[in-house]
Each structure stands twice: as structure tokens, then as C-alpha cells.
PDB file of C-alpha atoms and ligand atoms in Angstrom:
ATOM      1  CA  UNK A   1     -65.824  -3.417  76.542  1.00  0.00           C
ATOM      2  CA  UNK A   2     -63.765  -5.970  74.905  1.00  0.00           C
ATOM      3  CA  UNK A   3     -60.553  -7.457  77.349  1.00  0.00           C
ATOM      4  CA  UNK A   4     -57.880 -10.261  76.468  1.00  0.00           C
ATOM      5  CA  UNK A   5     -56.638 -11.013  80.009  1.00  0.00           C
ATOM      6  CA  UNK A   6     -53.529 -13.134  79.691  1.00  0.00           C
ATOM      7  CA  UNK A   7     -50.395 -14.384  81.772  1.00  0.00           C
ATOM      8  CA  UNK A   8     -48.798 -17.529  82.736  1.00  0.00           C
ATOM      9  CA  UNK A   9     -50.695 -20.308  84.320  1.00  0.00           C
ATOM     10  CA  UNK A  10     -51.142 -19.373  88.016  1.00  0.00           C
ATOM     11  CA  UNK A  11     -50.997 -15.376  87.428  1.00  0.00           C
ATOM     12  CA  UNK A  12     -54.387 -15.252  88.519  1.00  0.00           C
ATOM     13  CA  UNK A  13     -56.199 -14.729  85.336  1.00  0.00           C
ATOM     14  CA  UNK A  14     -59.315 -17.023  86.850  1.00  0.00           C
ATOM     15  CA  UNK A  15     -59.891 -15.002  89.944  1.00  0.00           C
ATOM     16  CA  UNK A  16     -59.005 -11.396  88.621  1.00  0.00           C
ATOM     17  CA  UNK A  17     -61.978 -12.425  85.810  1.00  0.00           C
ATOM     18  CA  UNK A  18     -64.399 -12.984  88.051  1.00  0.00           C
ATOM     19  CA  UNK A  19     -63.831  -9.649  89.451  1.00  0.00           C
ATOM     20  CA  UNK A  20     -63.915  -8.066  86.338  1.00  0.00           C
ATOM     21  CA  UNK A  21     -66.953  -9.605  84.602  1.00  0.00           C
ATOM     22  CA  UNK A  22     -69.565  -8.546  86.664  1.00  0.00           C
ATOM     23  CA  UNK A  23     -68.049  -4.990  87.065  1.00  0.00           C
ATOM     24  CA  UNK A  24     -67.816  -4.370  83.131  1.00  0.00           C
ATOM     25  CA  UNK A  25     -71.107  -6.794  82.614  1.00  0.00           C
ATOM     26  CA  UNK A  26     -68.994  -8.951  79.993  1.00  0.00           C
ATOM     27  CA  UNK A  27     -69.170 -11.869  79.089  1.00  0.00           C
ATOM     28  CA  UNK A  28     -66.347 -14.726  80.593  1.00  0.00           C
ATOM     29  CA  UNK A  29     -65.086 -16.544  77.965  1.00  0.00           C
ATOM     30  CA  UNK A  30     -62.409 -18.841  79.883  1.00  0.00           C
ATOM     31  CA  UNK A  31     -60.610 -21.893  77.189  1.00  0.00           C
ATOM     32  CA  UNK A  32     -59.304 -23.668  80.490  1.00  0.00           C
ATOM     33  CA  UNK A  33     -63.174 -23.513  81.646  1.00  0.00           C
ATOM     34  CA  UNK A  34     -64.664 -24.267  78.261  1.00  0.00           C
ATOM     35  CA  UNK A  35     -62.192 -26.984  77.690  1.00  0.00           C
ATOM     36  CA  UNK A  36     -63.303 -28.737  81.512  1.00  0.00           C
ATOM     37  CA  UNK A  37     -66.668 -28.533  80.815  1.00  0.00           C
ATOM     38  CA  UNK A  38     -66.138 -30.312  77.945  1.00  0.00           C
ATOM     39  CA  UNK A  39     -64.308 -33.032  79.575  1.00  0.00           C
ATOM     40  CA  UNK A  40     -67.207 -33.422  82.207  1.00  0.00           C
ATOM     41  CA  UNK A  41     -69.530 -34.043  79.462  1.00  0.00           C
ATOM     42  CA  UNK A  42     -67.618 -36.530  77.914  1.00  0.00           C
ATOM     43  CA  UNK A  43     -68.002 -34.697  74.542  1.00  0.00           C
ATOM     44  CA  UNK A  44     -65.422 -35.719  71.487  1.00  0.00           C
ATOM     45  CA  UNK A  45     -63.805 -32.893  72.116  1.00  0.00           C
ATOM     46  CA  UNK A  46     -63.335 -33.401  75.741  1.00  0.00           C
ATOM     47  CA  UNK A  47     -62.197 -36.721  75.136  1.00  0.00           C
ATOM     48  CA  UNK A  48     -59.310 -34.839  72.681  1.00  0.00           C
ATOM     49  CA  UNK A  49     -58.091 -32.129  75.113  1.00  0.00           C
ATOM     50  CA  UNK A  50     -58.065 -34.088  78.188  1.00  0.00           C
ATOM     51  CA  UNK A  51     -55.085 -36.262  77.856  1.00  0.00           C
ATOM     52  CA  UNK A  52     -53.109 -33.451  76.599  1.00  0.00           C
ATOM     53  CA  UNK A  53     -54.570 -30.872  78.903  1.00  0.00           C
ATOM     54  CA  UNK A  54     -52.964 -33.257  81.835  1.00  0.00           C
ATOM     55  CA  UNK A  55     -49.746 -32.887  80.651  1.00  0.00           C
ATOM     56  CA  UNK A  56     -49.958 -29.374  80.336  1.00  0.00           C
ATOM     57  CA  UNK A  57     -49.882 -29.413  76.757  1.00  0.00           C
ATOM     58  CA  UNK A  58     -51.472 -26.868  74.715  1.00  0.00           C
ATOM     59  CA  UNK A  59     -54.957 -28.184  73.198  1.00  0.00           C
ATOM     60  CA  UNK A  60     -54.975 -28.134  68.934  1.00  0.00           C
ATOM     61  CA  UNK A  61     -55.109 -24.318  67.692  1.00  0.00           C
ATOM     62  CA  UNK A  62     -58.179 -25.961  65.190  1.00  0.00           C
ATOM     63  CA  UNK A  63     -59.996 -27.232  67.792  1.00  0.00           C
ATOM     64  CA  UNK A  64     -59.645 -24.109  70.253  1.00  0.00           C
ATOM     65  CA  UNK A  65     -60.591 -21.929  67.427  1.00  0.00           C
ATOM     66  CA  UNK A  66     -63.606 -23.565  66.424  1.00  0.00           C
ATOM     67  CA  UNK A  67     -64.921 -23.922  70.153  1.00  0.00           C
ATOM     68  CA  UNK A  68     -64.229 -20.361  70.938  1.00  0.00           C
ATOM     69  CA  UNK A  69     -64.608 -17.793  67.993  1.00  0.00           C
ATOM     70  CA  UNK A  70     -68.305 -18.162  67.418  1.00  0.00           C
ATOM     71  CA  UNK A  71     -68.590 -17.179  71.232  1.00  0.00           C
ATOM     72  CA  UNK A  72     -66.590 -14.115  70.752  1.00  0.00           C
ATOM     73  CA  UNK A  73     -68.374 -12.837  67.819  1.00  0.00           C
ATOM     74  CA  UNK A  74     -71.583 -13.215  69.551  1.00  0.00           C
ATOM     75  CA  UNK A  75     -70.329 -11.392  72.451  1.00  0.00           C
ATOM     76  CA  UNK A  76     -68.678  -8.919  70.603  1.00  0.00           C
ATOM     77  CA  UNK A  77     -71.714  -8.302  69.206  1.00  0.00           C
ATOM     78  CA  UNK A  78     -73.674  -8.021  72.650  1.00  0.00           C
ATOM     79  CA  UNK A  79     -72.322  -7.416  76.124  1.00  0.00           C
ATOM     80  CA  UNK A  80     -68.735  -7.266  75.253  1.00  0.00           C
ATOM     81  CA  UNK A  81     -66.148  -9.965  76.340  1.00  0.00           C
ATOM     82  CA  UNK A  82     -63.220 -10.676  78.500  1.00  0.00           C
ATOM     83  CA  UNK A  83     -61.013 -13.497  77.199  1.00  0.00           C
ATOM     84  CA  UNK A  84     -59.466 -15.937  79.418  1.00  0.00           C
ATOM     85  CA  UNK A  85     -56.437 -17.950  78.508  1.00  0.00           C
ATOM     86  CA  UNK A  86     -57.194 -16.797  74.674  1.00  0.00           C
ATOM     87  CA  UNK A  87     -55.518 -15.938  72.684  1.00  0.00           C
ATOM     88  CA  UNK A  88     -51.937 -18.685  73.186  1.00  0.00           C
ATOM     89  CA  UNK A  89     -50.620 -19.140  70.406  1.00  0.00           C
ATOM     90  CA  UNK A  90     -49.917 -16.373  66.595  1.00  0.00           C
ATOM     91  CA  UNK A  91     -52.596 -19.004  64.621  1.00  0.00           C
ATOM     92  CA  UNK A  92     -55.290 -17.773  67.523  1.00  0.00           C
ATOM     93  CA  UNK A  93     -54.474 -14.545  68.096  1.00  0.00           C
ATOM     94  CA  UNK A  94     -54.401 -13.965  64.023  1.00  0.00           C
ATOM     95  CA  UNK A  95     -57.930 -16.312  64.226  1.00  0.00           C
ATOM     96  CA  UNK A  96     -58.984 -13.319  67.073  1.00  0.00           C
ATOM     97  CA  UNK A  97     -57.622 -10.225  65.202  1.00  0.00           C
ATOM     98  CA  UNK A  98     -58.433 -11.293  61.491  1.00  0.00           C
ATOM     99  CA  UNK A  99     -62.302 -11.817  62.365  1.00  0.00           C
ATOM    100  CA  UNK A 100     -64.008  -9.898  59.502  1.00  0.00           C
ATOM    101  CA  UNK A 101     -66.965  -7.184  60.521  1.00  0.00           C
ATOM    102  CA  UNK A 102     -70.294  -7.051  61.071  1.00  0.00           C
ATOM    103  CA  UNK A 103     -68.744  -7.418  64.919  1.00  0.00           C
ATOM    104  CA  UNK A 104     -65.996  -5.319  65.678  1.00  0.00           C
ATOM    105  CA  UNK A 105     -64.244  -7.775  68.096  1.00  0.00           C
ATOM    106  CA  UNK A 106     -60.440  -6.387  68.425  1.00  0.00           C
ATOM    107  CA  UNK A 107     -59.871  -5.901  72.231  1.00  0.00           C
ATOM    108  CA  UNK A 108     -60.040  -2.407  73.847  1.00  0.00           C
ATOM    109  CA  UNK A 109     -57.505  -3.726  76.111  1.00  0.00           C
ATOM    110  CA  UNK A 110     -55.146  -6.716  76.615  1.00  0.00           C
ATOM    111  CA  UNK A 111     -53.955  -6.815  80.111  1.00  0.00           C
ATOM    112  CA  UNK A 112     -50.860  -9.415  80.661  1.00  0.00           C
ATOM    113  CA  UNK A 113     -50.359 -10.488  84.194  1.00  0.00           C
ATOM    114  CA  UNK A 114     -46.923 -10.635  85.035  1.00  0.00           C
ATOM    115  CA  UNK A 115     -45.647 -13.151  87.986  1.00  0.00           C
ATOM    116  CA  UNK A 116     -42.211 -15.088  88.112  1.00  0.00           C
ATOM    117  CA  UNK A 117     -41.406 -18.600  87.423  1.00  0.00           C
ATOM    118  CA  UNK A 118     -41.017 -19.617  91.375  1.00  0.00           C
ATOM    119  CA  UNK A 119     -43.930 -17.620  92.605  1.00  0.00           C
ATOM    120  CA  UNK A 120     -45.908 -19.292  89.990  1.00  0.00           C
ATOM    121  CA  UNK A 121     -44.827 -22.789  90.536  1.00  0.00           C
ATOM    122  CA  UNK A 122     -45.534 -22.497  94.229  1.00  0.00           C
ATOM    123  CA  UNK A 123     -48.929 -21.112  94.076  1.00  0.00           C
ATOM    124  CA  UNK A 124     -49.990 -24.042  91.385  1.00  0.00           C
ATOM    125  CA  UNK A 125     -48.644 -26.453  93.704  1.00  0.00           C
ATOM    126  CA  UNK A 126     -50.422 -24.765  96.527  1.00  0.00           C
ATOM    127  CA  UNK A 127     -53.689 -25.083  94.790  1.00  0.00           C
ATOM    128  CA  UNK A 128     -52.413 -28.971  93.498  1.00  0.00           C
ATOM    129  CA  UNK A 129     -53.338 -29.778  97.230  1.00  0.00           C
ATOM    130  CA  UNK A 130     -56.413 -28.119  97.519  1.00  0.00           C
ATOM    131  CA  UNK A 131     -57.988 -28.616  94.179  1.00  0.00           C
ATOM    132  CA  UNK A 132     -56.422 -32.259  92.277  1.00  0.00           C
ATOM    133  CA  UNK A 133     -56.276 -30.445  89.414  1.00  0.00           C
ATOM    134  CA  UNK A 134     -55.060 -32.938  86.822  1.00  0.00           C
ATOM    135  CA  UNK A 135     -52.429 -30.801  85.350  1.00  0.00           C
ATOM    136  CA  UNK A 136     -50.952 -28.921  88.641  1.00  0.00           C
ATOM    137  CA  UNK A 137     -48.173 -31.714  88.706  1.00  0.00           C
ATOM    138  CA  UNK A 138     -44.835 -30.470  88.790  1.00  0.00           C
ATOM    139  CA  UNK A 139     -43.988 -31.719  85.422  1.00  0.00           C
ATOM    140  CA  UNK A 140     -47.080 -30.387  83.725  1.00  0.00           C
ATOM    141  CA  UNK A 141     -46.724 -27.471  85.431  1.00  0.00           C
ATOM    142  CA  UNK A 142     -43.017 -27.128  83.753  1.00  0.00           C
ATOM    143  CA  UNK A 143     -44.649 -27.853  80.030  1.00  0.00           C
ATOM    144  CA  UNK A 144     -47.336 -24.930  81.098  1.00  0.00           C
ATOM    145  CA  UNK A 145     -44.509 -22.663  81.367  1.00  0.00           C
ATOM    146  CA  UNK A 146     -42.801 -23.685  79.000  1.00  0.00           C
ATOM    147  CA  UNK A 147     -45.558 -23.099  76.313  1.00  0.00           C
ATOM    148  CA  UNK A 148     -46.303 -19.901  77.822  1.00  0.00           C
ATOM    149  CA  UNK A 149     -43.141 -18.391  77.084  1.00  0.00           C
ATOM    150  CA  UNK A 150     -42.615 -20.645  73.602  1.00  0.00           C
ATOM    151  CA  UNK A 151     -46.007 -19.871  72.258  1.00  0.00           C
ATOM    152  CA  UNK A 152     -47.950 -17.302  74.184  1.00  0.00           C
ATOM    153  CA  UNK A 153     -45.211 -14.283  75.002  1.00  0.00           C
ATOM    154  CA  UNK A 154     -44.406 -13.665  71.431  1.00  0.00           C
ATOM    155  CA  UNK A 155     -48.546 -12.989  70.990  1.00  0.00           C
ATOM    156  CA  UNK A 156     -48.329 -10.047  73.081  1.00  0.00           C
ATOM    157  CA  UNK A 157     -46.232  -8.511  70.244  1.00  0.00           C
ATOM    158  CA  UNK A 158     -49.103  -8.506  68.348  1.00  0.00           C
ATOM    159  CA  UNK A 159     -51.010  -6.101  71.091  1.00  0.00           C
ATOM    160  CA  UNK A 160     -48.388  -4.345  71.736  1.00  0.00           C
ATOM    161  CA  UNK A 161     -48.152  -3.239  68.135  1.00  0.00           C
ATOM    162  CA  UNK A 162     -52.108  -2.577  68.289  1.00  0.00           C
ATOM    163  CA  UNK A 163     -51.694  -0.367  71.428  1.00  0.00           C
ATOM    164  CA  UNK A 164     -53.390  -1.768  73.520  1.00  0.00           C
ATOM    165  CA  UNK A 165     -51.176  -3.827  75.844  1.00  0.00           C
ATOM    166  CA  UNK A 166     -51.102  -3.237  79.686  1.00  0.00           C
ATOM    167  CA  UNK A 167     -48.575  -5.522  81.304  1.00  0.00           C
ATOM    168  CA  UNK A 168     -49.569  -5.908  85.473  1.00  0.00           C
ATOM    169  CA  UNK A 169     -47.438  -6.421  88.226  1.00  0.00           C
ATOM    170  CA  UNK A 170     -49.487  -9.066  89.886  1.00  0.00           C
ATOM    171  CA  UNK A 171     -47.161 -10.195  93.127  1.00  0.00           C
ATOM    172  CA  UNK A 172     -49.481  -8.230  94.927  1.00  0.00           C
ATOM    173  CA  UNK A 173     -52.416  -9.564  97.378  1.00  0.00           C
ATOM    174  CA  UNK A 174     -55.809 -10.278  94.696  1.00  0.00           C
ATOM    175  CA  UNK A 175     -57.058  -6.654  95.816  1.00  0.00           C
ATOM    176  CA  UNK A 176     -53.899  -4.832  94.816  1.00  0.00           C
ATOM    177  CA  UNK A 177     -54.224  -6.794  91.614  1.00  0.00           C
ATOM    178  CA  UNK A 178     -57.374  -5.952  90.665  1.00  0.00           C
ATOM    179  CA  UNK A 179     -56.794  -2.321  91.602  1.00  0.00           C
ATOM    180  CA  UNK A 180     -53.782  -2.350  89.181  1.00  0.00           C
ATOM    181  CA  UNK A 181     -56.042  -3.868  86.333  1.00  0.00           C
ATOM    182  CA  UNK A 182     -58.710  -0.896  86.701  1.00  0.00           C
ATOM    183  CA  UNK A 183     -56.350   1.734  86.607  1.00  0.00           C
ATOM    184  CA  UNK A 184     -54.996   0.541  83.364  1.00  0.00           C
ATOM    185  CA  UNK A 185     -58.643   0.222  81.775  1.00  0.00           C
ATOM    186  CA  UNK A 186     -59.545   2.677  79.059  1.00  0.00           C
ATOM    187  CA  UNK A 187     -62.280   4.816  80.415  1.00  0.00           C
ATOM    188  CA  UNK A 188     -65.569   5.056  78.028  1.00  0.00           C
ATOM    189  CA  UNK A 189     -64.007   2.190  76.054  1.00  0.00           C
TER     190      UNK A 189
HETATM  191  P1  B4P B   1     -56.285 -22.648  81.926  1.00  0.00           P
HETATM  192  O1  B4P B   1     -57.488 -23.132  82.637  1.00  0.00           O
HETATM  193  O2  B4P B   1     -56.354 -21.369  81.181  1.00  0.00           O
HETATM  194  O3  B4P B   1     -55.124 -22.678  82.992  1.00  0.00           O
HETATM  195  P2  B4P B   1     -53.808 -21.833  83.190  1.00  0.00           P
HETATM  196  O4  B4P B   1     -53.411 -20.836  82.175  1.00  0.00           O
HETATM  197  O5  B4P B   1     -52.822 -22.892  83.485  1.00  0.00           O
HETATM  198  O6  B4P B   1     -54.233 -20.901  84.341  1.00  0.00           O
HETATM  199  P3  B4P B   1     -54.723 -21.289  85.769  1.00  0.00           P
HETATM  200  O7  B4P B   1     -56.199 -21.529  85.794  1.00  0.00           O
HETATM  201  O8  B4P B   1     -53.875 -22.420  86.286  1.00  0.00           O
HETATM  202  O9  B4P B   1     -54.285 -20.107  86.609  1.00  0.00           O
HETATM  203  P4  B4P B   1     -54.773 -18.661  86.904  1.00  0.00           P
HETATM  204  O10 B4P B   1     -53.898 -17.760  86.104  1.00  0.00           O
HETATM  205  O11 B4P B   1     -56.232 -18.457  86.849  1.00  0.00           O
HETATM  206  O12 B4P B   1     -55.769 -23.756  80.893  1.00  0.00           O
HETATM  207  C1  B4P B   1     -55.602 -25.111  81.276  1.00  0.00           C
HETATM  208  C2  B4P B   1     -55.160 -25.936  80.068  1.00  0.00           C
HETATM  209  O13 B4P B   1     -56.185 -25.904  79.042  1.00  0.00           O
HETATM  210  C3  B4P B   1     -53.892 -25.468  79.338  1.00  0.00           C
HETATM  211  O14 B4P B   1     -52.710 -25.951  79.960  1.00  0.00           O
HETATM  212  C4  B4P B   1     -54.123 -26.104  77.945  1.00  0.00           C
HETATM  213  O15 B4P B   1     -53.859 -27.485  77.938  1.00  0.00           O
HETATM  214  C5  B4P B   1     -55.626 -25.924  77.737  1.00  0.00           C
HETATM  215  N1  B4P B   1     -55.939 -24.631  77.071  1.00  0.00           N
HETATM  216  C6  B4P B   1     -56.652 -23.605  77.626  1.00  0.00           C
HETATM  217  N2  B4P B   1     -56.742 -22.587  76.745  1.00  0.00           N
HETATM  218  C7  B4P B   1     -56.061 -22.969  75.628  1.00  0.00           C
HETATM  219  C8  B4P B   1     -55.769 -22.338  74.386  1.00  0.00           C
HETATM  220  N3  B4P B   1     -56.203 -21.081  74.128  1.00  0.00           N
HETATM  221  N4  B4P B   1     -55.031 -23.010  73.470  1.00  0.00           N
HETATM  222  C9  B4P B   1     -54.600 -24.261  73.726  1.00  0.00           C
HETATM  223  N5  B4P B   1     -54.837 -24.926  74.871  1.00  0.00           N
HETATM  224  C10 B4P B   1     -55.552 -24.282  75.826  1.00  0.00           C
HETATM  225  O16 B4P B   1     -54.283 -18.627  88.459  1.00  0.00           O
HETATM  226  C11 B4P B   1     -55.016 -19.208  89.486  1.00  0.00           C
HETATM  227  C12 B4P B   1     -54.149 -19.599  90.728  1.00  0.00           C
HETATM  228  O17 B4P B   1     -53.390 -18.528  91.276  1.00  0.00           O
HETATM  229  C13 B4P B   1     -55.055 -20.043  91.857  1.00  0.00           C
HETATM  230  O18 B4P B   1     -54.443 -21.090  92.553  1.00  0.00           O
HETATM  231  C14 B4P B   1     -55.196 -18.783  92.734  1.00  0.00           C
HETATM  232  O19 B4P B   1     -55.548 -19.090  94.058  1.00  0.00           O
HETATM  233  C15 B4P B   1     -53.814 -18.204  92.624  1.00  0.00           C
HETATM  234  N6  B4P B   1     -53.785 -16.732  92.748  1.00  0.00           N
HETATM  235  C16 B4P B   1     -54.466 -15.870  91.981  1.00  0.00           C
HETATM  236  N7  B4P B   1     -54.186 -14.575  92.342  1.00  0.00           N
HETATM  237  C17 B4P B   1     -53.284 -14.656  93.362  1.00  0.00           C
HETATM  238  C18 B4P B   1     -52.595 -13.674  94.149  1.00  0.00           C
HETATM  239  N8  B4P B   1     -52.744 -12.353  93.939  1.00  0.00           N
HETATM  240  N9  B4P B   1     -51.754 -14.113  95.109  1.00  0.00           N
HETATM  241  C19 B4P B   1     -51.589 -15.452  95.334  1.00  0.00           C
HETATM  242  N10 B4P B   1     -52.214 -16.441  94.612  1.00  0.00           N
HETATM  243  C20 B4P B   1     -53.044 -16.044  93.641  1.00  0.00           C
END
């Protein structure tokens, strides 16, 4: 099984993919994740994407690429995947759907999670309290949404004309949610 999970920031992608992964046995493949881990290390890289990542800017499309595609072949090749916060921008998701075989890694699936502007703002600065996550200020927060529907919307074209996008009402409490996201699953994919 091979899933793009996507959305605007605070649509829940993190918790509805750690519902999913161990159901499907996939493997997570979270940027956001990737990109913090990074950061903790104190890597080159993590020294690149942290400033930016605090304002809520998106990382480079080189560096994202690099960090993430030979992940996604290997799981392609293995378990299966479910992408988190990849593909945002065309350069990635043409990086994603121009990867030549031996892996077959187009997505069975690309579930968008769809939540308005105010519900979203309020949750990330719900979670700006309980977390300090750098980039839940209200002015990164505004660039996150801004990129989302500058750079990432027009992506979902590009599923959408590969049919296999599923967009999600996902208002509802985390259960209803994830019930919503397994109805909309191919079966035997
Ligand atoms: P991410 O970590 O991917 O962060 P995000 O898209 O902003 O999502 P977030 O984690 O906030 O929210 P989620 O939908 O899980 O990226 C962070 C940064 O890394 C980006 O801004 C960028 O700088 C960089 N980056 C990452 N990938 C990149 C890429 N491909 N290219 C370039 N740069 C990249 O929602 C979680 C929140 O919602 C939680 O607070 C949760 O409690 C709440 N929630 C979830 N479900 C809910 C429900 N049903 N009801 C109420 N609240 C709910």
C-alpha cells in the first residue's frame, strides 16, 4: 500500500498517520519529522531548514528531495509507504511521480485532509501552548497557509488527474476522521 496523506498544517495529518501506519504496516515517512530530527542532531541540513522552518517557510525543494526520495524507493520497494507532508510543492510531486522503475512507487491513494482557515489556526495555536513548537506563531502559522494554498493545492491536480485523489472532511472528532480515511482506501490495493 502506497498513501500520500496531505492537507494544511494542523489538518491532522500527524495523528491520522499514526493510525494508519500500523494498520496498513507502512512505513511513516513524515518531512516535518525528518526535517526535526535533523535539527536535533545538529546536522548541515538541520542547520539549513531550521531558520526557515520557524518562519513557516517551505524548506528548499533540492534539499527535501534528496532527504526523502531514497526513503520512498526503499519503501516502495518493501512494506509500502504513507507520505507525510510530501509531496508540497509541482518540483516534488514531479520528483515523486517521475521516479523511474525497478520500484513502482506512484501512490494507490492520496488522501487530502480538508479543514478551514479558522479551525486550523485555532487548533495550531492550541497546540502552540502545549507543545512550543517553533513555528506555531501566529505569523508563521499565516506563511504555512499561505504556502499551502500557493504551492501545495495546485499538486493535488496532479492526483486528481492520476485518479487517485480522496479529499476528507476532517472537522470531525480524530475517530470520525480516521473512519472517513478507511472508507476511502482502495481495498486489495
Ligand atoms: P510539518 O511537520 O509537516 O507540519 P505541518 O504541515 O505544518 O503540519 P502539522 O504537524 O502542524 O499538523 P498536522 O496536520 O499533523 O512541516 C513543518 C515544516 O517543515 C513546514 O512548515 C516546512 O517548513 C517544513 N517542511 C516539511 N515538509 C516539507 C516539504 N515537503 N517541503 C518543504 N518544506 C517542508 O496537525 C496536527 C494538529 O492538529 C495537532 O495539534 C493535533 O492535536 C490537531 N488535530 C489533529 N486532528 C484533530 C481533530 N480531528 N480535531 C481537533 N484537532 C486535531
Amino acid at each position: 500500500m502506497k498513501i500520500v496523506l496531505t492537507g494544511p498544517p494542523g489538518a491532522g495529518k500527524g495523528t491520522q498517520a499514526k493510525r494508519l501506519v500500523p494498520r496498513f504496516g507502512v512505513e511513516h515517512l513524515s518531512t516535518g519529522d525528518l526535517l526535526r530530527a535533523e535539527i536535533k542532531q545538529g546536522t548541515e541540513l538541520g542547520k539549513q531548514a531550521e531558520g526557515i522552518m520557524a518562519a513557516g517557510d517551505l524548506v528548499p525543494d533540492e534539499l527535501i528531495i534528496e532527504m526523502i526520495q531514497p526513503r520512498i524507493r526503499a519503501a516502495a520497494e518493501g512494506p509500502g509507504y504513507l507520505l507525510d507532508g510530501y509531496p508540497r510543492t509541482q518540483a516534488q510531486a514531479e520528483a515523486l511521480l517521475g521516479m523511474a522503475a525497478p520500484a513502482d512507487v506512484t501512490p494507490d491513494v492520496a488522501i487530502v485532509l480538508f479543514v478551514p482557515a479558522p479551525v486550523l489556526t485555532e487548533r495550531l495555536l492550541n497546540r502552540a501552548e502545549a507543545e512550543k513548537r517553533p513555528d506555531d506563531t501566529p505569523e508563521a502559522i499565516e506563511n504555512r497557509l499561505r504556502f499551502y494554498t500557493e504551492s501545495t493545492r495546485p499538486v493535488h491536480e496532479m492526483f486528481r488527474a492520476l485518479g487517485v485523489l480522496q479529499v476528507i472532511n476532517a472537522q470531525g472528532t480524530e475517530d470520525e476522521v480516521a473512519d472517513a480515511i478507511l472508507e476511502r482506501i482502495p481495498v486489495g490495493a
